[in-house]
CSV table of C-alpha atoms in Angstrom, one decimal:
chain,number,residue,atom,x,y,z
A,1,UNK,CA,-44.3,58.1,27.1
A,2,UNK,CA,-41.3,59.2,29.2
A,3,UNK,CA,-37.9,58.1,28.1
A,4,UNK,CA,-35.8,55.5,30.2
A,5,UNK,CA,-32.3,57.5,31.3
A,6,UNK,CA,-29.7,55.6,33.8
A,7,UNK,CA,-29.4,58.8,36.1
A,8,UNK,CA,-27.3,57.2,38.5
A,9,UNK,CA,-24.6,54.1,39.5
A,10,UNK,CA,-23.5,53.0,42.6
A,11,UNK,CA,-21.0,50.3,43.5
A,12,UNK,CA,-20.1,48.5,46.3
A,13,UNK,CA,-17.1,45.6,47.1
A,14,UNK,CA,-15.9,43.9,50.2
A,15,UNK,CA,-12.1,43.3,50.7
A,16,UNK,CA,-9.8,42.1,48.0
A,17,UNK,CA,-7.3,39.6,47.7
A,18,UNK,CA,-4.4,39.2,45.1
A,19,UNK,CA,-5.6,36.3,43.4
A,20,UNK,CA,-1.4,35.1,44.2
A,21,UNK,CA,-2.1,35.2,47.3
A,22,UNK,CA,-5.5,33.6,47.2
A,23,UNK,CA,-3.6,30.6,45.1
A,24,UNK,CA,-0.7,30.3,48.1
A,25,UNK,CA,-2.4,30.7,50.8
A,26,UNK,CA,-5.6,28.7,50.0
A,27,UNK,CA,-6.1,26.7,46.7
A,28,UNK,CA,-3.1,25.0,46.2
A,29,UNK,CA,-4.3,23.3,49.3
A,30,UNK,CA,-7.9,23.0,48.7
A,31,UNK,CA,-6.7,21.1,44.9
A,32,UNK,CA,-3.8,17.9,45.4
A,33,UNK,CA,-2.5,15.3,43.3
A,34,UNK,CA,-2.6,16.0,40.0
A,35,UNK,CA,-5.8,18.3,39.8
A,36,UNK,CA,-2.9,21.0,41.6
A,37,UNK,CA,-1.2,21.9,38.6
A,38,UNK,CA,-4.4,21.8,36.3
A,39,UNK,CA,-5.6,24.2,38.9
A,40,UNK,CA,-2.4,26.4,39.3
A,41,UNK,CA,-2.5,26.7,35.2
A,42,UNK,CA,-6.1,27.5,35.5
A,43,UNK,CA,-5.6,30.2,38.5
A,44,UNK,CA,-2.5,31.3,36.3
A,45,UNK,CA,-4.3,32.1,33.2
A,46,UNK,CA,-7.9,33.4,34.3
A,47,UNK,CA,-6.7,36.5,33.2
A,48,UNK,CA,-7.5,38.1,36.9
A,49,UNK,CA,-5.0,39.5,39.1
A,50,UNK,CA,-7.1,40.8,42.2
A,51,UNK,CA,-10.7,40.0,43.2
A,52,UNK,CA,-13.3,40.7,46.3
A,53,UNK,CA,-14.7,38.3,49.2
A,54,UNK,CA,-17.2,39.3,51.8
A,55,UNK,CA,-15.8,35.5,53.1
A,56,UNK,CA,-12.4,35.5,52.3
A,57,UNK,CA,-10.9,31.8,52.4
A,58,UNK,CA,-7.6,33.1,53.5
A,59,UNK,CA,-8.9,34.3,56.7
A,60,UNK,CA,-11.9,32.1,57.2
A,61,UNK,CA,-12.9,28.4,55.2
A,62,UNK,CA,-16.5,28.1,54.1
A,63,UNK,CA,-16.0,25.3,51.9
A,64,UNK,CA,-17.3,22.5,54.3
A,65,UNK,CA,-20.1,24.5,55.4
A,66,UNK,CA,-23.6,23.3,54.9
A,67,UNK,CA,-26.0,25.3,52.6
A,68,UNK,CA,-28.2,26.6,55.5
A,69,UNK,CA,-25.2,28.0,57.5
A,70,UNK,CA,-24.0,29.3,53.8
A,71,UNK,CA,-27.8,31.2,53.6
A,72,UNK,CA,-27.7,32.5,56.6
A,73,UNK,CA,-24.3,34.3,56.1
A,74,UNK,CA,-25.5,35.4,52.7
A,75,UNK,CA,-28.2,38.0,54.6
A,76,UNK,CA,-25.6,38.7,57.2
A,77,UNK,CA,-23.2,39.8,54.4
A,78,UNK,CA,-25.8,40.6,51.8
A,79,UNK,CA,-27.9,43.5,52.9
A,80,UNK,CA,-24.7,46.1,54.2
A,81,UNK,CA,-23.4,45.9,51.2
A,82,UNK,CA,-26.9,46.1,48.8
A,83,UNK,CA,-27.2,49.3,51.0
A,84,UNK,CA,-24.0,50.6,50.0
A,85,UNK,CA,-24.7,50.5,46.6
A,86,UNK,CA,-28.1,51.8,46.3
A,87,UNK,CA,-26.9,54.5,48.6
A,88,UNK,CA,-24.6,55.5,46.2
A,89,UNK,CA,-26.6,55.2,43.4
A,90,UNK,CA,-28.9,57.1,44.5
A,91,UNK,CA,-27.1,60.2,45.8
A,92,UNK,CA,-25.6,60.2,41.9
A,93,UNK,CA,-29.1,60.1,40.6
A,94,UNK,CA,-30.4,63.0,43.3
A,95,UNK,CA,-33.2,61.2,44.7
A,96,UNK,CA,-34.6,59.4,48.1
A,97,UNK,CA,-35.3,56.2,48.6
A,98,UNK,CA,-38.9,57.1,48.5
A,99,UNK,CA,-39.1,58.3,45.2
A,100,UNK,CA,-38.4,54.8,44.0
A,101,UNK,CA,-42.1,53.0,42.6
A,102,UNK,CA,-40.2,50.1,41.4
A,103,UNK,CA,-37.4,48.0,43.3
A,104,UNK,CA,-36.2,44.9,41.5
A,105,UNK,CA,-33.1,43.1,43.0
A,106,UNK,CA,-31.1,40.3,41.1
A,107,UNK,CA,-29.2,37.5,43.1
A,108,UNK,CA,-28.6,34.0,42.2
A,109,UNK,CA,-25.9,33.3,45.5
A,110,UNK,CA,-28.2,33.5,48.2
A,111,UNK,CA,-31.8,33.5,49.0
A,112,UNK,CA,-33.8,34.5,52.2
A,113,UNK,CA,-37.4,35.1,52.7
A,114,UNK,CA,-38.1,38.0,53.8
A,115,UNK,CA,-35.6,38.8,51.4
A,116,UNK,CA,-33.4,41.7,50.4
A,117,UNK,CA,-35.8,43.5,48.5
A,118,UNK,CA,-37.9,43.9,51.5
A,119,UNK,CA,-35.5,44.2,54.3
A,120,UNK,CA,-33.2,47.3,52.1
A,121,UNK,CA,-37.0,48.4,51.3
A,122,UNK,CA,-37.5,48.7,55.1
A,123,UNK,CA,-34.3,49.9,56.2
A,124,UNK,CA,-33.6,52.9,53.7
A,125,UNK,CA,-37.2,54.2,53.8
A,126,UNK,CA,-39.1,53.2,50.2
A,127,UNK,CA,-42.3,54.1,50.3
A,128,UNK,CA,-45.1,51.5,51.5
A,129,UNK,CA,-46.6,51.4,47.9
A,130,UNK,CA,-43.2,51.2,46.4
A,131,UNK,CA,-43.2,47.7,43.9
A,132,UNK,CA,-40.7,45.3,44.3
A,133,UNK,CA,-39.4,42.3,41.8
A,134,UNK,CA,-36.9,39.7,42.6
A,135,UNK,CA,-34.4,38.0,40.2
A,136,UNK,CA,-33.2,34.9,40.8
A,137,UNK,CA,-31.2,31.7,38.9
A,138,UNK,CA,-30.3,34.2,35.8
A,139,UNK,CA,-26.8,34.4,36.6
A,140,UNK,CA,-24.4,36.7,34.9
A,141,UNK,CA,-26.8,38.3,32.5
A,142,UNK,CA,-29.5,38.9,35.2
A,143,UNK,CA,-28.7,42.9,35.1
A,144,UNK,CA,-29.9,43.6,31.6
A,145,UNK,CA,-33.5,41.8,31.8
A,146,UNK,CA,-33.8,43.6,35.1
A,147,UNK,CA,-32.7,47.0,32.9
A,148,UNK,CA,-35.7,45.5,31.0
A,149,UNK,CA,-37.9,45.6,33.6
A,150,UNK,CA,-36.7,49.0,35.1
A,151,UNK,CA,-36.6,50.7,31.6
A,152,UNK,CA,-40.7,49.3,30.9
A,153,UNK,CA,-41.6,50.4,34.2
A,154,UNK,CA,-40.4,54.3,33.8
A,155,UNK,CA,-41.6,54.4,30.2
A,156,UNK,CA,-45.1,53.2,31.5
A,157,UNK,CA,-45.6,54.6,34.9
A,158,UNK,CA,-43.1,58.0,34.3
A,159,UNK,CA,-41.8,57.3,37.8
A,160,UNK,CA,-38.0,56.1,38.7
A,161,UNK,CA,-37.0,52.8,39.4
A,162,UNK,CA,-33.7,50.9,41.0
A,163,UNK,CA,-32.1,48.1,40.2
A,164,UNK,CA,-29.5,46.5,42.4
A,165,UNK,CA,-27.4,43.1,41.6
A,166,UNK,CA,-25.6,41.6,44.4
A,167,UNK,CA,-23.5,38.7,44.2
A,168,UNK,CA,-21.5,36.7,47.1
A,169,UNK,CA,-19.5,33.9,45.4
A,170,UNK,CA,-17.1,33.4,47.4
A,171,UNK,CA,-20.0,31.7,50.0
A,172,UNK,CA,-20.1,28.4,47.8
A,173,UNK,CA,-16.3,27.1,47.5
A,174,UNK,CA,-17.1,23.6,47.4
A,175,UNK,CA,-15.4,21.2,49.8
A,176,UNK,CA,-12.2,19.7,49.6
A,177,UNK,CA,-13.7,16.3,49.3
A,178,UNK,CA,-16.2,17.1,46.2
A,179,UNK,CA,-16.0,15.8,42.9
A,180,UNK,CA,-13.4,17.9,41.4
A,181,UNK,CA,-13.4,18.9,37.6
A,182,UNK,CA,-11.9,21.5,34.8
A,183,UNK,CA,-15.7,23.6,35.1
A,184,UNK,CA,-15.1,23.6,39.1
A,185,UNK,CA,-11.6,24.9,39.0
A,186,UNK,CA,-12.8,27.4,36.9
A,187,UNK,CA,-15.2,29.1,38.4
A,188,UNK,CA,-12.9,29.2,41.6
A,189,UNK,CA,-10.2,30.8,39.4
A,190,UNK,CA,-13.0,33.5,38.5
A,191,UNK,CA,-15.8,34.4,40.5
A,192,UNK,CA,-16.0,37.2,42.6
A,193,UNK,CA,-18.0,39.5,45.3
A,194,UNK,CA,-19.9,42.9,44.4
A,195,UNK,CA,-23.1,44.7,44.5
A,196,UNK,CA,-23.6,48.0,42.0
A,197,UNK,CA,-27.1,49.7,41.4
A,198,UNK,CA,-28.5,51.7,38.2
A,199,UNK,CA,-31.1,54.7,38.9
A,200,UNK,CA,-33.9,54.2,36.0
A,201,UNK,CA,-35.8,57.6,36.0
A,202,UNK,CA,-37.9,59.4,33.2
A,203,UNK,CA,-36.0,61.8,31.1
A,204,UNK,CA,-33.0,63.7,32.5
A,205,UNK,CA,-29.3,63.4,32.1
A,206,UNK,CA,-27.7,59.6,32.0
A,207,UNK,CA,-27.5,56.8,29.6
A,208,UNK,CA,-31.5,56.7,27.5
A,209,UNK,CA,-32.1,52.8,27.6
A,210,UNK,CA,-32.8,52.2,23.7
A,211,UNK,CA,-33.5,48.4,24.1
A,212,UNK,CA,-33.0,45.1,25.7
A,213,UNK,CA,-32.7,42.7,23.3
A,214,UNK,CA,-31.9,38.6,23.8
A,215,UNK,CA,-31.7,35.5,21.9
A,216,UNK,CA,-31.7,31.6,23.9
A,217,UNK,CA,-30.5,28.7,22.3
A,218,UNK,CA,-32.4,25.9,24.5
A,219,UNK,CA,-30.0,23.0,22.9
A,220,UNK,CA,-27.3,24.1,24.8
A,221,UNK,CA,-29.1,24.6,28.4
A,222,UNK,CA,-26.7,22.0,29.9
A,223,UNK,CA,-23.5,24.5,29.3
A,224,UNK,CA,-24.0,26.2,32.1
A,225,UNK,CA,-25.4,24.9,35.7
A,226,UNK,CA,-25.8,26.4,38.6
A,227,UNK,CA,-27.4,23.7,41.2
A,228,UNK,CA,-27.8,24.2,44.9
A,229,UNK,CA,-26.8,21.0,46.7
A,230,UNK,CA,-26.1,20.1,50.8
A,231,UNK,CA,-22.7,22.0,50.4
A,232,UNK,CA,-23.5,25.4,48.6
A,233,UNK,CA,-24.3,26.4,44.9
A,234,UNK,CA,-21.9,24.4,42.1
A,235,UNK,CA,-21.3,25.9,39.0
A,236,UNK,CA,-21.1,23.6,35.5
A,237,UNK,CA,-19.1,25.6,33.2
A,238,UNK,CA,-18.9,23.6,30.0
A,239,UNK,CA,-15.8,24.5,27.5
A,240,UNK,CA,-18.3,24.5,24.3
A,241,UNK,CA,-19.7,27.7,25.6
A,242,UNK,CA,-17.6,29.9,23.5
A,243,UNK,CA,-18.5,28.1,20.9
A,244,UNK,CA,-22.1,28.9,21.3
A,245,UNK,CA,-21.3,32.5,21.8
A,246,UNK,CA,-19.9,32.8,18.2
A,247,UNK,CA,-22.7,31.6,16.4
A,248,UNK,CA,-25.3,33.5,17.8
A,249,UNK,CA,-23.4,37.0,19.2
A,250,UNK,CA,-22.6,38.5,15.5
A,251,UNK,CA,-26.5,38.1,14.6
A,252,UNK,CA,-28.1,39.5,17.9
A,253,UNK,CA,-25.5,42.7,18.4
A,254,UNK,CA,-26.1,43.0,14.3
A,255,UNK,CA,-29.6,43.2,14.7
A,256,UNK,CA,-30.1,45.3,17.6
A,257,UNK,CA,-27.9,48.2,15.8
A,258,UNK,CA,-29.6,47.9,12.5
A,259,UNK,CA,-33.3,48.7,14.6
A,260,UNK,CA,-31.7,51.7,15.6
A,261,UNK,CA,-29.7,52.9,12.8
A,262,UNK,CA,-26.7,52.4,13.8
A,263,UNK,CA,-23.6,49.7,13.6
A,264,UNK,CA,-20.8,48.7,15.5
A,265,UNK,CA,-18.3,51.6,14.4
A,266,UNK,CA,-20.8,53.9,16.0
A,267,UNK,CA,-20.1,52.1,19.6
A,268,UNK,CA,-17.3,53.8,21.5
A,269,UNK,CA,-18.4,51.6,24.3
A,270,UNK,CA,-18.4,47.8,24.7
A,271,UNK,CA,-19.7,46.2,28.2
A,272,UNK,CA,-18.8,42.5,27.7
A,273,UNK,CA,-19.3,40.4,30.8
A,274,UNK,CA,-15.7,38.9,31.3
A,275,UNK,CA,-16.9,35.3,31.8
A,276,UNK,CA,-13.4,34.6,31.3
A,277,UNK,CA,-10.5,35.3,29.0
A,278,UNK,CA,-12.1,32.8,26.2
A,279,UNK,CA,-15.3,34.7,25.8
A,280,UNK,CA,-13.8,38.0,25.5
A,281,UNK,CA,-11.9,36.6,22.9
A,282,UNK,CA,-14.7,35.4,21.0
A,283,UNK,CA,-16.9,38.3,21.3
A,284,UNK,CA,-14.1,40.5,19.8
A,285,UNK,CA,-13.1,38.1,16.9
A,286,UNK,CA,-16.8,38.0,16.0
A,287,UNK,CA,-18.0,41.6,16.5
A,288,UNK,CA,-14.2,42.3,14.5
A,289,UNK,CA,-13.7,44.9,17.6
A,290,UNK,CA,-10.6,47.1,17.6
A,291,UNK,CA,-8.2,46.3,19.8
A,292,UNK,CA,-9.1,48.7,22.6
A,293,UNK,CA,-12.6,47.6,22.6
A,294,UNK,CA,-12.9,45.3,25.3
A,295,UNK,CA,-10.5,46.9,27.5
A,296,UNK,CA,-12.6,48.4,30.1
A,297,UNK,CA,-14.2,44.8,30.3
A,298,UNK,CA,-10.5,43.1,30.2
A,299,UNK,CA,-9.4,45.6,33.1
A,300,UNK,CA,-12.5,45.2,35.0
A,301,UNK,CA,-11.9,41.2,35.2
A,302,UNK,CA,-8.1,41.9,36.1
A,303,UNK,CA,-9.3,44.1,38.7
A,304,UNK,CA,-12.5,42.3,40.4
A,305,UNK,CA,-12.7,38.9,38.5
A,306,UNK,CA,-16.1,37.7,37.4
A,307,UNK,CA,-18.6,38.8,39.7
A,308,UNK,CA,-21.6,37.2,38.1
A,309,UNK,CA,-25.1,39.6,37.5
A,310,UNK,CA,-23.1,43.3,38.7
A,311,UNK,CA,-20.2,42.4,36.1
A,312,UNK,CA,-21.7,44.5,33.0
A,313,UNK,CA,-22.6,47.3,35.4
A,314,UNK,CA,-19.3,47.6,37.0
A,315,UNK,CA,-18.1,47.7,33.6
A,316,UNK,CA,-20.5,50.6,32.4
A,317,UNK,CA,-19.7,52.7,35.5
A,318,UNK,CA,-16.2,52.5,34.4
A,319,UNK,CA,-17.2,53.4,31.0
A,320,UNK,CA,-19.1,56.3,32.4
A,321,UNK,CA,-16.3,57.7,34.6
A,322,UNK,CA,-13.4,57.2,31.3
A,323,UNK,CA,-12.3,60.4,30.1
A,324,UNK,CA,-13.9,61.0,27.8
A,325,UNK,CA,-17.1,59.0,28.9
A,326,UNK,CA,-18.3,56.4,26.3
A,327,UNK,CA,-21.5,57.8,24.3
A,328,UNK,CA,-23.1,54.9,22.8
A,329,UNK,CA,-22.6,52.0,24.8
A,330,UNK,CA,-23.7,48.3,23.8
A,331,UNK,CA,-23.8,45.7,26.8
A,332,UNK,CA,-23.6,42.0,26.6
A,333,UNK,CA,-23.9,39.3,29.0
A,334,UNK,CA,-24.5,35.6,28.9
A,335,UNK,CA,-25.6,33.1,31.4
A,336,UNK,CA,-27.7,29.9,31.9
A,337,UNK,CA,-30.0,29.0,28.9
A,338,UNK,CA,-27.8,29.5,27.3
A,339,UNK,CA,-28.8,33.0,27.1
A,340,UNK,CA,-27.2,36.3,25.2
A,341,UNK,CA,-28.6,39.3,26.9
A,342,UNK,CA,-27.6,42.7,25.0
A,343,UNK,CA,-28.5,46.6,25.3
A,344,UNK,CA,-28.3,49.8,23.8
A,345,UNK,CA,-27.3,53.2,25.3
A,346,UNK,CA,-26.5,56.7,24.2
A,347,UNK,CA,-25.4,59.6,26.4
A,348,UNK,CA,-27.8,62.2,27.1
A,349,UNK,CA,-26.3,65.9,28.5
């Protein structure tokens, strides 16, 4: 069986925007009467001082659109900067686009049929016979089942596969006029734009893909929403979450070391998705990290704010490109379900 190596990443953003300036010059419109200085506290403390927009609200105000004009911006917006990525990604890995066999995509902002599998497919040159998966309504942790996926496909089939995540929040701010709550504030305090890619190929140089590992706790599936209404996708963000996270994160992180040998001391490399400033803070209190452990995933949500499946990718790539770059790495994300997602890497020269 050939072994699973991350050969290559490749990221891609649209514009950024202080998040300052993204409060001033937008949102401490869009919020009023007393919900404004909830809001501002919110903004204030989210623990994010610059994020990306392929539709930024300072220049341009989506928020009343209808979903179907939202959807049709999505592709417009979408597919350049999927390209990007995978681009990228795979000039870092050395290979074509039509060395790929399998091409799975993850994206729970936007949907189109034919959809960006096919239409990047077509337009960088993947083969005819080349396999394609699409990923939707995961959410943040959608990158590491399709690592999953990618990582099965190369061990079984000993040919490379892609993944790309692209997200476009900023296409469902909701309008003015909606029902406004703590959750709703949050997420527009947090979310962000990105796309980023992984190269899966057999053997080589990279990060070898150990395992995917997950755990679900079904009693909790009304923590987090995502639901598409008439006026874009709305995100329920309860506050328990955290909560949830710290009774079930110890045992699945413990678990997935102790298959392998290993245990947390052994991890110089930490990919939390920064669903916010909370979470971090209960993954480190619960794994008993050192301080610098969650930095890279602390800087990467200062830096580009919660950009929802590509967060834990964009997080490795910066553990990748640290000097030195991280050898075993252990990433973690958590999304609808409520779901933990985690995996385990080691460096291979």
């Amino acid at each position: 069986m050939s072994i699973p190596v991350i050969a290559g990443l490749g990221t891609a953003q649209p514009p950024s925007a202080l998040q300052d300036e993204l409060w001033e010059g937008f949102f401490s419109r869009h919020f009023s009467g007393t919900t404004r200085s909830l809001a501002q506290r919110i903004f204030a403390n989210s623990g994010v001082t610059r994020r990306q927009a392929s539709v930024n609200p300072l220049l341009e105000d989506v928020s009343d659109w209808p979903t179907e004009r939202r959807m049709r911006r999505y592709q417009v917006e979408a597919l350049p900067l999927g390209k990007e990525a995978v681009g990228r990604a795979l000039t870092a890995a050395g290979l074509d686009a039509g060395d790929i066999g399998l091409f799975i995509v993850c994206s729970c902002t936007g949907y189109a049929t034919p959809g960006l599998d096919i239409l990047l497919a077509r337009d960088l040159g993947m083969a005819a016979d080349t396999q394609r998966m699409f990923i939707g309504h995961m959410g943040c942790y959608a990158a590491l089942p399709g690592l999953g996926a990618a990582s099965d496909f190369v061990t079984a089939r000993g040919r490379p596969a892609l993944l790309l995540c692209a997200e476009l929040t900023s296409l469902h701010i909701q309008p003015s006029s909606a029902r406004v709550d703590t959750q709703q504030i949050v997420s527009h305090a947090l979310f962000s734009d990105a796309a980023v890619a992984a190269v899966v190929v057999p053997g080589g140089r990279g990060y070898v893909l150990r395992e995917v590992a997950a755990v679900t706790d079904t009693s909790t599936a009304d923590h987090m929403t995502w639901d598409v209404t008439d006026a874009g996708f709305r995100m329920g963000l309860s506050p328990k979450v955290p909560q949830v996270l710290s009774r079930h994160v110890r045992g699945l992180i413990d678990d997935l070391l102790a298959r392998h040998g290993v245990s947390s001391s052994d991890v110089d490399g930490w990919a939390v998705h920064p669903g916010g400033p909370r979470i971090l803070n209960v993954v480190e209190r619960e794994l008993t990290l050192p301080p610098q452990g969650l930095a890279a995933s602390r800087a990467t949500l200062d830096e580009h704010g919660n950009c929802s499946s590509p967060t834990v990718l964009l997080i490795l790539d910066r553990l990748a490109r640290s000097t030195p770059a991280a050898r075993r790495v252990v990433m973690l994300a958590f999304g609808p379900g409520l779901t933990l997602y985690a995996a385990l890497l080691d460096r291979q020269d």
